[in-house]
Amino acid sequence: MEQLRDTNLYMQECRPWDLTGITALETNRNNIMYVVMENLRVCGILLQPVAPNISSRLLTKLGISEHERGWMDLTPQNTKRDLGSEKRNLFRRITKYNDGYVFSSPRLINRNSL
């Protein structure tokens, strides 16, 4: 779990969404995204025994086929791959509402009412 937290921190600090339009910056953005996605892939494989459903959804979103999810696939991958076609979020959004928090779908909440 610490690896996932560190990956999230790395993503937040590098801000790849700000690196568009200039070739050198886009190369840096692609490198950042490779590191993040590779970390997610490895964590998804490692977490399969304890969290099989969420691991499967994560690996599917990353475009990792069923036969690439074994222990032997934990070596670094340089394969360029397309992300899975599923557009759903991996987790439901947690939204502050009045005095507490609720799980919600981003499409179902009226943000003006919060």
C-alpha positions as a Python dict, from the first residue, in 0.01 Angstrom:
ca = {
    (1, 'M'): (0, 0, 0),
    (2, 'E'): (291, 234, 67),
    (3, 'Q'): (402, 187, -294),
    (4, 'L'): (60, 301, -413),
    (5, 'R'): (73, 607, -185),
    (6, 'D'): (420, 693, -315),
    (7, 'T'): (301, 652, -674),
    (8, 'N'): (7, 883, -605),
    (9, 'L'): (240, 1141, -447),
    (10, 'Y'): (476, 1116, -746),
    (11, 'M'): (185, 1177, -984),
    (12, 'Q'): (61, 1477, -782),
    (13, 'E'): (408, 1633, -761),
    (14, 'C'): (497, 1579, -1129),
    (15, 'R'): (159, 1706, -1256),
    (16, 'P'): (175, 1537, -1602),
    (17, 'W'): (-154, 1702, -1701),
    (18, 'D'): (38, 2033, -1719),
    (19, 'L'): (299, 1895, -1961),
    (20, 'T'): (126, 1917, -2298),
    (21, 'G'): (195, 2101, -2620),
    (22, 'I'): (577, 2106, -2621),
    (23, 'T'): (759, 1795, -2744),
    (24, 'A'): (1022, 1789, -2466),
    (25, 'L'): (752, 1825, -2201),
    (26, 'E'): (537, 1558, -2363),
    (27, 'T'): (832, 1318, -2355),
    (28, 'N'): (868, 1389, -1983),
    (29, 'R'): (492, 1340, -1938),
    (30, 'N'): (509, 1005, -2116),
    (31, 'N'): (794, 897, -1887),
    (32, 'I'): (594, 997, -1579),
    (33, 'M'): (289, 809, -1703),
    (34, 'Y'): (502, 501, -1777),
    (35, 'V'): (637, 497, -1419),
    (36, 'V'): (288, 543, -1272),
    (37, 'M'): (121, 280, -1491),
    (38, 'E'): (403, 30, -1440),
    (39, 'N'): (371, 73, -1063),
    (40, 'L'): (-5, 22, -1086),
    (41, 'R'): (44, -289, -1301),
    (42, 'V'): (288, -448, -1056),
    (43, 'C'): (72, -358, -754),
    (44, 'G'): (-236, -495, -932),
    (45, 'I'): (-62, -829, -988),
    (46, 'L'): (71, -845, -631),
    (47, 'L'): (-266, -763, -475),
    (48, 'Q'): (-462, -1030, -667),
    (49, 'P'): (-456, -1286, -380),
    (50, 'V'): (-595, -1038, -124),
    (51, 'A'): (-812, -812, -341),
    (52, 'P'): (-900, -1014, -652),
    (53, 'N'): (-1196, -805, -774),
    (54, 'I'): (-1034, -463, -753),
    (55, 'S'): (-705, -601, -888),
    (56, 'S'): (-885, -751, -1185),
    (57, 'R'): (-1066, -424, -1258),
    (58, 'L'): (-739, -227, -1229),
    (59, 'L'): (-548, -462, -1460),
    (60, 'T'): (-834, -462, -1710),
    (61, 'K'): (-835, -80, -1709),
    (62, 'L'): (-460, -86, -1775),
    (63, 'G'): (-513, -317, -2073),
    (64, 'I'): (-334, -613, -1912),
    (65, 'S'): (-460, -939, -2060),
    (66, 'E'): (-558, -1237, -1843),
    (67, 'H'): (-243, -1430, -1938),
    (68, 'E'): (-14, -1138, -1833),
    (69, 'R'): (-124, -1132, -1467),
    (70, 'G'): (97, -1402, -1314),
    (71, 'W'): (397, -1384, -1086),
    (72, 'M'): (627, -1430, -1386),
    (73, 'D'): (489, -1105, -1531),
    (74, 'L'): (628, -893, -1248),
    (75, 'T'): (941, -808, -1449),
    (76, 'P'): (952, -455, -1595),
    (77, 'Q'): (752, -416, -1916),
    (78, 'N'): (843, -180, -2197),
    (79, 'T'): (540, -272, -2401),
    (80, 'K'): (332, 19, -2525),
    (81, 'R'): (-29, -77, -2471),
    (82, 'D'): (-368, 84, -2499),
    (83, 'L'): (-571, 133, -2187),
    (84, 'G'): (-880, -82, -2146),
    (85, 'S'): (-1202, 51, -2291),
    (86, 'E'): (-1395, 64, -1962),
    (87, 'K'): (-1461, 429, -1872),
    (88, 'R'): (-1594, 373, -1519),
    (89, 'N'): (-1393, 497, -1221),
    (90, 'L'): (-1214, 226, -1026),
    (91, 'F'): (-1362, 356, -699),
    (92, 'R'): (-1676, 552, -624),
    (93, 'R'): (-1621, 917, -542),
    (94, 'I'): (-1648, 1017, -175),
    (95, 'T'): (-1825, 1351, -147),
    (96, 'K'): (-1870, 1576, 154),
    (97, 'Y'): (-2240, 1629, 205),
    (98, 'N'): (-2382, 1834, 495),
    (99, 'D'): (-2226, 1688, 812),
    (100, 'G'): (-2083, 1371, 665),
    (101, 'Y'): (-1948, 1196, 360),
    (102, 'V'): (-2130, 985, 103),
    (103, 'F'): (-2021, 752, -174),
    (104, 'S'): (-2158, 877, -500),
    (105, 'S'): (-2126, 864, -873),
    (106, 'P'): (-1977, 1184, -1015),
    (107, 'R'): (-2254, 1192, -1275),
    (108, 'L'): (-2537, 1165, -1020),
    (109, 'I'): (-2444, 1443, -778),
    (110, 'N'): (-2552, 1799, -832),
    (111, 'R'): (-2242, 1986, -719),
    (112, 'N'): (-2442, 2307, -665),
    (113, 'S'): (-2642, 2139, -388),
    (114, 'L'): (-2333, 2052, -181),
}
